[in-house]
CSV table of C-alpha atoms in Angstrom, one decimal:
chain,number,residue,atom,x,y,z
A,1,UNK,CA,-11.9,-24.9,-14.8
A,2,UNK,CA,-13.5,-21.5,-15.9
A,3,UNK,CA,-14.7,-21.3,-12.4
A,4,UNK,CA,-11.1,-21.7,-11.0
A,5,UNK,CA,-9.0,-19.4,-13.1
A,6,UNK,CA,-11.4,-16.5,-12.6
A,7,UNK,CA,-11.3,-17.0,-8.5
A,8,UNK,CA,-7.3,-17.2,-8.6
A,9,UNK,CA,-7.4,-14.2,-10.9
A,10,UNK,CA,-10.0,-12.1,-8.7
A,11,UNK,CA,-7.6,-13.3,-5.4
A,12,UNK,CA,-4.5,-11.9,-7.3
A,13,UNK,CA,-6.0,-8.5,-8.2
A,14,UNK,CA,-7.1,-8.4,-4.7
A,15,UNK,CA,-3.6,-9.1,-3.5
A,16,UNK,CA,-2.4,-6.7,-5.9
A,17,UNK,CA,-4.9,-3.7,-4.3
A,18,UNK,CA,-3.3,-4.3,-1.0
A,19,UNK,CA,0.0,-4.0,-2.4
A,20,UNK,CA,-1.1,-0.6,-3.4
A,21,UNK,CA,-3.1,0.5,-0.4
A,22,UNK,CA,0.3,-0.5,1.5
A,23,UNK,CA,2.4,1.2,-0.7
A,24,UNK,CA,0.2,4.7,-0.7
A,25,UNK,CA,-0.1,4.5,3.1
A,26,UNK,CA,3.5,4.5,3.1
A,27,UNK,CA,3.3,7.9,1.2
A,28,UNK,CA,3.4,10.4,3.8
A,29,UNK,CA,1.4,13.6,4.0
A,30,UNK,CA,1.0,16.3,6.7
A,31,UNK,CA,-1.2,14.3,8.8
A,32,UNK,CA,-0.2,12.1,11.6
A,33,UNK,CA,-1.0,8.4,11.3
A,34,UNK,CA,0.6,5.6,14.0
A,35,UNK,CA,1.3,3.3,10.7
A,36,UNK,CA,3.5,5.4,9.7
A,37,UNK,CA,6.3,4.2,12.6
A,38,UNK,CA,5.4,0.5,11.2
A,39,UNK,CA,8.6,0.1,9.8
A,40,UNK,CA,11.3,1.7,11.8
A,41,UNK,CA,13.1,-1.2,14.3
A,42,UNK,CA,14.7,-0.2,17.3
A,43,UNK,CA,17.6,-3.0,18.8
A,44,UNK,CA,16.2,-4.4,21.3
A,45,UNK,CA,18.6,-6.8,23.6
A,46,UNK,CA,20.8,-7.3,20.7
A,47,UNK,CA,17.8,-8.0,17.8
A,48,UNK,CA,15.9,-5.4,16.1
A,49,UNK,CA,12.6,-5.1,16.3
A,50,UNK,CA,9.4,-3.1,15.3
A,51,UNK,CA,9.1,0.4,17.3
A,52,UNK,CA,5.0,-1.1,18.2
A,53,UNK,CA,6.7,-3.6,20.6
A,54,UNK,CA,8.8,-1.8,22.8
A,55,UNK,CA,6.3,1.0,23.2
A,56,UNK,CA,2.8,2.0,22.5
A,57,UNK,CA,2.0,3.8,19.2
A,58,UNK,CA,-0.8,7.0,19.9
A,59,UNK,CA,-2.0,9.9,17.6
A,60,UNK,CA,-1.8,12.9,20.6
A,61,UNK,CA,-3.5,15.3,17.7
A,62,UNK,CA,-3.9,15.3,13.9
A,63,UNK,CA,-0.2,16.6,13.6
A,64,UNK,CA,1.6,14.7,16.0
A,65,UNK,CA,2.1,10.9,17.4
A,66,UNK,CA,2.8,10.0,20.4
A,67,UNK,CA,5.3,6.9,21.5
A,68,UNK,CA,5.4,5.8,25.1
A,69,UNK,CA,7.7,3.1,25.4
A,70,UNK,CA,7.3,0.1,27.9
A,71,UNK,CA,10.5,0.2,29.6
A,72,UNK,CA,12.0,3.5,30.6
A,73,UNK,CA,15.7,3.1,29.6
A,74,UNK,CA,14.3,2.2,26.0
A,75,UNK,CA,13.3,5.9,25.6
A,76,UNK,CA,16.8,6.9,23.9
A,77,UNK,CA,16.6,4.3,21.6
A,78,UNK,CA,13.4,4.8,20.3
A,79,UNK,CA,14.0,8.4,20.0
A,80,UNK,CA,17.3,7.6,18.1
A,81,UNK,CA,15.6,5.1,15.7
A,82,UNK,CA,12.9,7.3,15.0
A,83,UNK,CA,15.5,10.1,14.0
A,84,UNK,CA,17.6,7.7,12.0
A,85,UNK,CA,14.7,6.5,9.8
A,86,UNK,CA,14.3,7.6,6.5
A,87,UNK,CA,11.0,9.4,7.3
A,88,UNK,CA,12.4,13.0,7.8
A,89,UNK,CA,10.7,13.2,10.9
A,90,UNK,CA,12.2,14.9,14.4
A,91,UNK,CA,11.1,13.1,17.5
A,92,UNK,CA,11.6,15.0,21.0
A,93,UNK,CA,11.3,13.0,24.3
A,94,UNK,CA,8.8,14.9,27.1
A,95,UNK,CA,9.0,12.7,30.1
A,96,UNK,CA,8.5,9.3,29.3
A,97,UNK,CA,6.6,10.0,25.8
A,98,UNK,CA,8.1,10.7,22.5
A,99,UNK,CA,6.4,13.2,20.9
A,100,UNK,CA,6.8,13.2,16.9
A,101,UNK,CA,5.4,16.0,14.9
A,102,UNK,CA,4.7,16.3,11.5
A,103,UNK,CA,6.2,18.6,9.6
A,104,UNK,CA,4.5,20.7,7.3
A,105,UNK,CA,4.8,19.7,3.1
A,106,UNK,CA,5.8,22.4,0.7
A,107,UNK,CA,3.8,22.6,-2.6
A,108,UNK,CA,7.1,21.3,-4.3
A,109,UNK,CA,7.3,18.5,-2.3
A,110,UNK,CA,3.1,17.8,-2.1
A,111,UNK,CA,3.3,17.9,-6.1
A,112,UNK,CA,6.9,15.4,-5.4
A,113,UNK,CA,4.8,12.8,-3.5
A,114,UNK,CA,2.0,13.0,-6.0
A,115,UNK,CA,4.4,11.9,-8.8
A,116,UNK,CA,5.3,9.2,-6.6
A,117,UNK,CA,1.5,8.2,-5.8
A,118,UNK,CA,1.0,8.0,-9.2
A,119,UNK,CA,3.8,5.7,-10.8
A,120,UNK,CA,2.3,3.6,-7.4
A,121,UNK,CA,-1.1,3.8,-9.0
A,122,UNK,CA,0.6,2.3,-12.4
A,123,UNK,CA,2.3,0.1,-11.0
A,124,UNK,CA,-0.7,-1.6,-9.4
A,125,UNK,CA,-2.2,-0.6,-13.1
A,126,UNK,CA,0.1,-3.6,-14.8
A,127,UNK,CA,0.0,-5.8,-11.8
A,128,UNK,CA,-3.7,-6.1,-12.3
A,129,UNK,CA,-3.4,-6.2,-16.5
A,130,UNK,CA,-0.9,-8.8,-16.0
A,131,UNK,CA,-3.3,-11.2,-13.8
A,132,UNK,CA,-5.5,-10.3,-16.3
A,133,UNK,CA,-3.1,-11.6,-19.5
A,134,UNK,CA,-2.2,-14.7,-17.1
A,135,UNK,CA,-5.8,-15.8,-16.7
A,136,UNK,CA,-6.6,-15.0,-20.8
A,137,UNK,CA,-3.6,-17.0,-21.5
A,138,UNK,CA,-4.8,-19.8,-19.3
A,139,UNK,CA,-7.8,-19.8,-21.3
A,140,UNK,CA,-6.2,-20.0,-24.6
A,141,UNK,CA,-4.3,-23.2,-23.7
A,142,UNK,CA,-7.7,-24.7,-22.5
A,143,UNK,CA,-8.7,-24.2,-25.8
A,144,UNK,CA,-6.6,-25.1,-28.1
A,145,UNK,CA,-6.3,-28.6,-25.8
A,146,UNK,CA,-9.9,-28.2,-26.3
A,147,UNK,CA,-10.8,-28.8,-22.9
A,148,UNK,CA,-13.2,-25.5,-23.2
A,149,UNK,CA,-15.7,-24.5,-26.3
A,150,UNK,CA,-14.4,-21.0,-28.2
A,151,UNK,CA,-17.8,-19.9,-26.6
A,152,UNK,CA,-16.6,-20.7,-23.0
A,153,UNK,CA,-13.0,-19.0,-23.9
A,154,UNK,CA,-14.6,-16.3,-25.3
A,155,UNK,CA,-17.1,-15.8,-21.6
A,156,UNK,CA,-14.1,-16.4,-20.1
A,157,UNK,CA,-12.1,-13.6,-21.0
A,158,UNK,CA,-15.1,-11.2,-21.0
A,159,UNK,CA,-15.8,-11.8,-17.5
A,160,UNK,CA,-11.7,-11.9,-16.1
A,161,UNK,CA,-11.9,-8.4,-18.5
A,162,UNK,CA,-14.8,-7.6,-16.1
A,163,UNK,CA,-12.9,-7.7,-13.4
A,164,UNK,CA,-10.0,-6.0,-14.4
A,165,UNK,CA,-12.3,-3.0,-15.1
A,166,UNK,CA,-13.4,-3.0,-11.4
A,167,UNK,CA,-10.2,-3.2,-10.2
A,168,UNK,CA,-8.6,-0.7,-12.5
A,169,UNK,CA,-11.8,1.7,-11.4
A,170,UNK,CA,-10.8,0.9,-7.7
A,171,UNK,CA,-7.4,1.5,-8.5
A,172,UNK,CA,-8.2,5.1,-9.7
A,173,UNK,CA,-10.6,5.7,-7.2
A,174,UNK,CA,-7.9,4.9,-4.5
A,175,UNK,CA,-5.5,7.6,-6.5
A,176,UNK,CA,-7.9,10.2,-6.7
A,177,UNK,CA,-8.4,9.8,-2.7
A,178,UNK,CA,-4.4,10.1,-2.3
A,179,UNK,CA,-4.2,13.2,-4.8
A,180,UNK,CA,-6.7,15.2,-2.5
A,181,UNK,CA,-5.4,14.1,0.6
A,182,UNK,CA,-2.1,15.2,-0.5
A,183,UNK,CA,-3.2,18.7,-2.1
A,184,UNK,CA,-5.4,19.1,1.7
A,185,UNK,CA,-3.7,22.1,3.5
Protein backbone atom coordinates (compact mmCIF):
# COMPACT_ATOMS: atom_id res chain seq x y z
CA UNK A 1 0.00 0.00 0.00
CA UNK A 2 3.08 2.25 0.93
CA UNK A 3 4.37 1.13 -2.39
CA UNK A 4 1.20 2.37 -4.19
CA UNK A 5 0.57 5.74 -2.79
CA UNK A 6 4.18 6.90 -3.28
CA UNK A 7 4.08 5.66 -7.27
CA UNK A 8 0.60 7.65 -7.74
CA UNK A 9 2.21 10.51 -5.90
CA UNK A 10 5.62 10.50 -7.94
CA UNK A 11 3.15 10.08 -11.33
CA UNK A 12 1.20 13.23 -10.22
CA UNK A 13 4.23 15.40 -9.54
CA UNK A 14 5.46 14.31 -12.75
CA UNK A 15 2.16 15.23 -14.42
CA UNK A 16 2.29 18.41 -12.58
CA UNK A 17 6.17 19.26 -14.17
CA UNK A 18 4.69 18.95 -17.51
CA UNK A 19 1.95 21.16 -16.75
CA UNK A 20 4.62 23.62 -15.96
CA UNK A 21 7.05 22.91 -18.78
CA UNK A 22 3.86 23.47 -21.03
CA UNK A 23 2.91 26.43 -19.44
CA UNK A 24 6.62 28.21 -19.52
CA UNK A 25 6.95 27.09 -23.24
CA UNK A 26 3.87 28.99 -23.80
CA UNK A 27 5.78 32.08 -22.30
CA UNK A 28 7.23 33.77 -25.27
CA UNK A 29 10.66 35.29 -25.49
CA UNK A 30 12.59 36.82 -28.44
CA UNK A 31 13.51 33.60 -29.96
CA UNK A 32 11.60 31.70 -32.57
CA UNK A 33 10.29 28.35 -31.60
CA UNK A 34 7.61 26.28 -34.11
CA UNK A 35 5.60 25.36 -30.72
CA UNK A 36 4.77 28.47 -30.36
CA UNK A 37 1.96 28.37 -33.47
CA UNK A 38 0.61 25.12 -31.45
CA UNK A 39 -2.34 26.73 -30.49
CA UNK A 40 -3.58 29.06 -33.13
CA UNK A 41 -6.61 27.07 -35.45
CA UNK A 42 -7.24 28.18 -38.76
CA UNK A 43 -11.05 27.02 -40.31
CA UNK A 44 -10.49 24.66 -42.37
CA UNK A 45 -13.66 23.53 -44.66
CA UNK A 46 -15.98 24.86 -42.08
CA UNK A 47 -13.96 23.22 -38.69
CA UNK A 48 -11.07 24.73 -37.05
CA UNK A 49 -8.15 23.22 -36.78
CA UNK A 50 -4.42 23.40 -35.61
CA UNK A 51 -2.21 25.76 -37.94
CA UNK A 52 0.52 22.20 -38.05
CA UNK A 53 -2.19 20.53 -40.27
CA UNK A 54 -2.79 22.71 -43.02
CA UNK A 55 0.80 23.65 -43.42
CA UNK A 56 4.28 22.80 -42.37
CA UNK A 57 5.75 24.53 -39.23
CA UNK A 58 9.83 25.59 -39.87
CA UNK A 59 12.27 27.77 -37.88
CA UNK A 60 13.91 29.84 -41.18
CA UNK A 61 16.45 31.48 -38.38
CA UNK A 62 16.65 32.04 -34.67
CA UNK A 63 14.13 35.06 -35.12
CA UNK A 64 11.75 33.93 -37.49
CA UNK A 65 9.42 30.85 -38.38
CA UNK A 66 8.52 29.85 -41.37
CA UNK A 67 4.76 28.35 -42.39
CA UNK A 68 4.27 26.79 -45.75
CA UNK A 69 0.90 25.74 -46.05
CA UNK A 70 -0.21 22.45 -48.07
CA UNK A 71 -2.75 23.98 -50.18
CA UNK A 72 -2.18 27.33 -51.82
CA UNK A 73 -5.58 29.01 -51.41
CA UNK A 74 -5.10 28.29 -47.54
CA UNK A 75 -2.25 30.87 -47.46
CA UNK A 76 -4.77 33.91 -46.51
CA UNK A 77 -6.10 32.10 -43.87
CA UNK A 78 -3.20 31.09 -42.16
CA UNK A 79 -1.83 34.41 -42.39
CA UNK A 80 -5.16 35.89 -40.94
CA UNK A 81 -5.21 33.39 -38.01
CA UNK A 82 -1.78 33.89 -37.20
CA UNK A 83 -2.46 37.83 -36.97
CA UNK A 84 -5.66 37.28 -35.06
CA UNK A 85 -4.01 35.24 -32.26
CA UNK A 86 -3.24 36.57 -29.14
CA UNK A 87 0.53 36.17 -29.71
CA UNK A 88 1.34 39.77 -30.83
CA UNK A 89 2.98 38.48 -33.70
CA UNK A 90 2.87 39.96 -37.49
CA UNK A 91 3.00 37.36 -40.15
CA UNK A 92 3.82 38.51 -43.93
CA UNK A 93 3.16 36.06 -46.90
CA UNK A 94 6.43 35.77 -49.50
CA UNK A 95 5.31 33.47 -52.16
CA UNK A 96 3.80 30.51 -50.87
CA UNK A 97 5.60 30.79 -47.19
CA UNK A 98 4.50 32.81 -44.34
CA UNK A 99 7.18 34.31 -42.75
CA UNK A 100 6.60 35.25 -38.90
CA UNK A 101 9.20 37.32 -37.13
CA UNK A 102 9.75 37.82 -33.79
CA UNK A 103 9.70 40.88 -32.39
CA UNK A 104 12.03 42.19 -30.16
CA UNK A 105 11.03 42.26 -26.03
CA UNK A 106 11.54 45.49 -24.17
CA UNK A 107 13.10 45.32 -20.65
CA UNK A 108 9.60 46.30 -19.28
CA UNK A 109 7.98 43.62 -20.92
CA UNK A 110 11.19 40.85 -20.37
CA UNK A 111 10.78 41.82 -16.47
CA UNK A 112 6.43 41.49 -17.37
CA UNK A 113 6.91 37.84 -18.62
CA UNK A 114 9.27 37.07 -15.75
CA UNK A 115 6.48 37.88 -13.23
CA UNK A 116 4.44 35.73 -15.14
CA UNK A 117 7.11 32.74 -15.21
CA UNK A 118 7.22 33.05 -11.77
CA UNK A 119 3.53 32.89 -10.40
CA UNK A 120 3.79 29.67 -13.22
CA UNK A 121 6.66 28.37 -11.14
CA UNK A 122 4.27 28.67 -7.80
CA UNK A 123 1.75 27.41 -9.20
CA UNK A 124 3.39 24.15 -10.09
CA UNK A 125 5.03 24.90 -6.30
CA UNK A 126 1.44 23.99 -4.59
CA UNK A 127 0.43 21.58 -7.24
CA UNK A 128 3.33 19.42 -6.12
CA UNK A 129 2.83 20.32 -2.10
CA UNK A 130 -0.70 19.38 -2.62
CA UNK A 131 0.17 15.66 -4.06
CA UNK A 132 2.34 15.77 -1.42
CA UNK A 133 -0.51 16.58 1.49
CA UNK A 134 -2.79 13.99 -0.55
CA UNK A 135 -0.35 11.13 -0.20
CA UNK A 136 0.47 12.18 3.78
CA UNK A 137 -3.14 12.22 4.33
CA UNK A 138 -3.54 8.81 2.66
CA UNK A 139 -1.10 7.66 5.10
CA UNK A 140 -2.73 9.00 8.07
CA UNK A 141 -6.02 7.16 7.38
CA UNK A 142 -3.92 3.90 6.89
CA UNK A 143 -2.93 4.43 10.19
CA UNK A 144 -5.41 5.22 12.32
CA UNK A 145 -7.38 2.07 10.43
CA UNK A 146 -4.19 0.58 11.45
CA UNK A 147 -3.54 -1.02 8.34
CA UNK A 148 0.26 0.45 8.55
CA UNK A 149 2.73 0.61 11.87
CA UNK A 150 3.40 4.55 13.05
CA UNK A 151 6.90 3.37 11.86
CA UNK A 152 5.70 2.64 8.17
CA UNK A 153 3.57 6.06 8.31
CA UNK A 154 6.27 7.84 9.60
CA UNK A 155 8.88 6.16 6.31
CA UNK A 156 6.05 6.95 4.44
CA UNK A 157 5.90 10.46 4.59
CA UNK A 158 9.74 10.95 4.79
CA UNK A 159 10.15 9.39 1.52
CA UNK A 160 6.77 11.16 -0.42
CA UNK A 161 8.67 14.48 1.46
CA UNK A 162 11.71 13.16 -0.53
CA UNK A 163 10.16 13.53 -3.51
CA UNK A 164 8.57 16.62 -3.11
CA UNK A 165 12.16 18.09 -2.55
CA UNK A 166 13.26 16.77 -5.96
CA UNK A 167 10.48 18.08 -7.63
CA UNK A 168 10.37 21.37 -5.99
CA UNK A 169 14.39 21.52 -6.87
CA UNK A 170 13.34 20.65 -10.56
CA UNK A 171 10.76 23.10 -10.40
CA UNK A 172 13.32 25.92 -9.51
CA UNK A 173 15.78 24.65 -11.72
CA UNK A 174 13.31 24.85 -14.67
CA UNK A 175 12.58 28.79 -13.41
CA UNK A 176 15.99 29.70 -13.16
CA UNK A 177 16.46 28.30 -17.00
CA UNK A 178 13.26 30.61 -18.05
CA UNK A 179 14.62 33.74 -16.00
CA UNK A 180 17.92 33.66 -18.20
CA UNK A 181 16.38 32.84 -21.21
CA UNK A 182 14.20 35.73 -20.82
CA UNK A 183 16.94 38.27 -19.55
CA UNK A 184 19.23 36.79 -22.99
CA UNK A 185 19.52 39.77 -25.39
Amino acid sequence: MINDIQKTADGKMQRSLEVLRENLAKVRTGRAHTGLLDQVEVEYYGSPVPVSQVANVTLLDARTIGVKVYESNMAAAVEKAIRDSNLGLNPAAMGDVIRVPMPMLTEERRKDLIKVVRSEAEEGRVAIRNVRRDANNDFKRLLKDKEISEDDARRGEEQIQKLTDKYIAEVDKMLTAKEEDLMAI
